[in-house]
Amino acid sequence: MTNLSARAKFATAMLRTAATLSRVSGRGDGSVIGGRVGLTIEPRLLSMLAAGRQVALISGTNGKTTTTRFTAAALEAAGPVATNSFGANMPTGHTTALAKARDAVNCVLEVDEHYLPRLLNEATPQVIALLNLSRDQLDRAMEVSGLAAKWRTALSAAPDVPLIANADDPWVTWAAGASSRVTWVAGGQRWQEDSWVCPQCGKHLDRYGEFWRCTACGLSRPSPHWAVEGDSAVTPDGRRIPLDLRLPGQVNRANAVTALAVASAFGVPPEAAAPRLSEVKSVAGRYAVVRRDGRRVRLLLSKNPAGWLEAFDMLEPRCPVVLALNAREVDGFDTSWIYDVDFSPVQGRQVLAIGDRRMDLAVRLEVNGVRFEVVEDIAAAIQAVPPGDLEVIANYTAFQDIRAEFDRVN
Ligand SMILES: [Zn+2]
């Protein structure tokens, strides 16, 4: 770690003060306001705080918060870690994460997809993990192709930065393709609606099982170095490392393998890292289980079509499910994306719709031929199901509302 200038030290002190004041006044964890204060005083604070440390960046449309949490847990085998594992994934949050843990050599930063080029320049990462790219909130996000091009341009300008990239996602493969140092992970891609055409030439992609290939230019799925097989991670030299995860679903096994690959790049062997992943039970309320009135309620967050498909894969068979939909600013005001999601996987169980936009959800479920009930809120949903397990899938602000209802469960 390098010594900070007097100005940077002052900026760091003010950042911490602002974050603390914000936190004690009950306005969240203070990461964003703290970072804003610090960067106002010293605009280069992020790069100054990152200098001389080992930084990993984790980005993608889905799974970045969980993968960041997994990676931080894995790296804790080698000492304290600076991380923004609570979702403040823009430069203000990164600056705060680095300022709060000044003594941590290893840093793991979750990065909003749009900020990856800036972080690549300012945080001088040792490794970058690229998870996936799919459509997000319609009225906010850039087209997938635009985002992939932005990544490719930025990564091409830094071809020596090691990447850990999802070979199953054609957009990620193309974006990473100009780099000379890519470790490929078979990270899975349940959602394929954004990758029917070749990122490179626009022609049709052929798929055979997990393999994909462009019929025109030959861009194809790279052979992965890391993979998931059953409940194990397979390392580049063919070792099988058991993954005894508390978090559900194939997608979290893939997130775990990515975390092991990042840890390995930082010199933490997967045998030492993997047991630490088992200790992650929930991530900022995601996957948390809450008991209420004889019901065991499990909370799943999904913000976009790809996320809803992954969440359906995690549902316990026959368990009732609450679907919660809002359309506030951070969710995107347009709910038409729910027509991109096939809800038929929830058929054959009790389905309850809640949230500000529960009527939009009701119309979608009706069109999809799924039987459902509309109820007022999570409390009413709990009363509407028999004692036992209840799954909840919610988009961003709907999730935060429910989490608040359960005393901000972590
Ligand atoms: Zn092509």
Short mmCIF file of C-alpha atoms in Angstrom, two decimals, residues 41 56 95 112 114 134 147 171 185 199 208 222 242 247 250 326 344-345 381 384 397 409:
data_model
loop_
_atom_site.label_atom_id
_atom_site.label_comp_id
_atom_site.label_asym_id
_atom_site.label_seq_id
_atom_site.Cartn_x
_atom_site.Cartn_y
_atom_site.Cartn_z
CA ILE A 41 -12.38 16.54 -1.89
CA ALA A 56 -10.37 -8.02 -8.19
CA THR A 95 -14.00 4.39 -2.72
CA ASP A 112 -21.96 -2.03 -12.11
CA HIS A 114 -21.54 0.48 -16.99
CA SER A 134 -28.36 -9.84 -20.57
CA LEU A 147 -22.55 -2.75 -23.27
CA TRP A 171 -21.41 -11.65 -25.36
CA VAL A 185 -15.28 -20.67 -16.60
CA PRO A 199 -21.77 -10.81 -31.20
CA TYR A 208 -25.49 -28.13 -29.30
CA PRO A 222 -13.97 -21.51 -25.63
CA PRO A 242 -16.56 -30.37 -3.22
CA LEU A 247 -27.02 -20.92 -1.30
CA GLN A 250 -26.94 -24.20 -10.32
CA ASN A 326 -42.57 -3.03 -8.22
CA SER A 344 -44.92 -21.72 -16.56
CA PRO A 345 -42.25 -23.22 -14.22
CA ALA A 381 -49.48 -13.70 1.52
CA ALA A 384 -52.88 -17.14 2.64
CA THR A 397 -37.52 -2.42 -4.49
CA VAL A 409 -32.89 -9.31 7.52
#
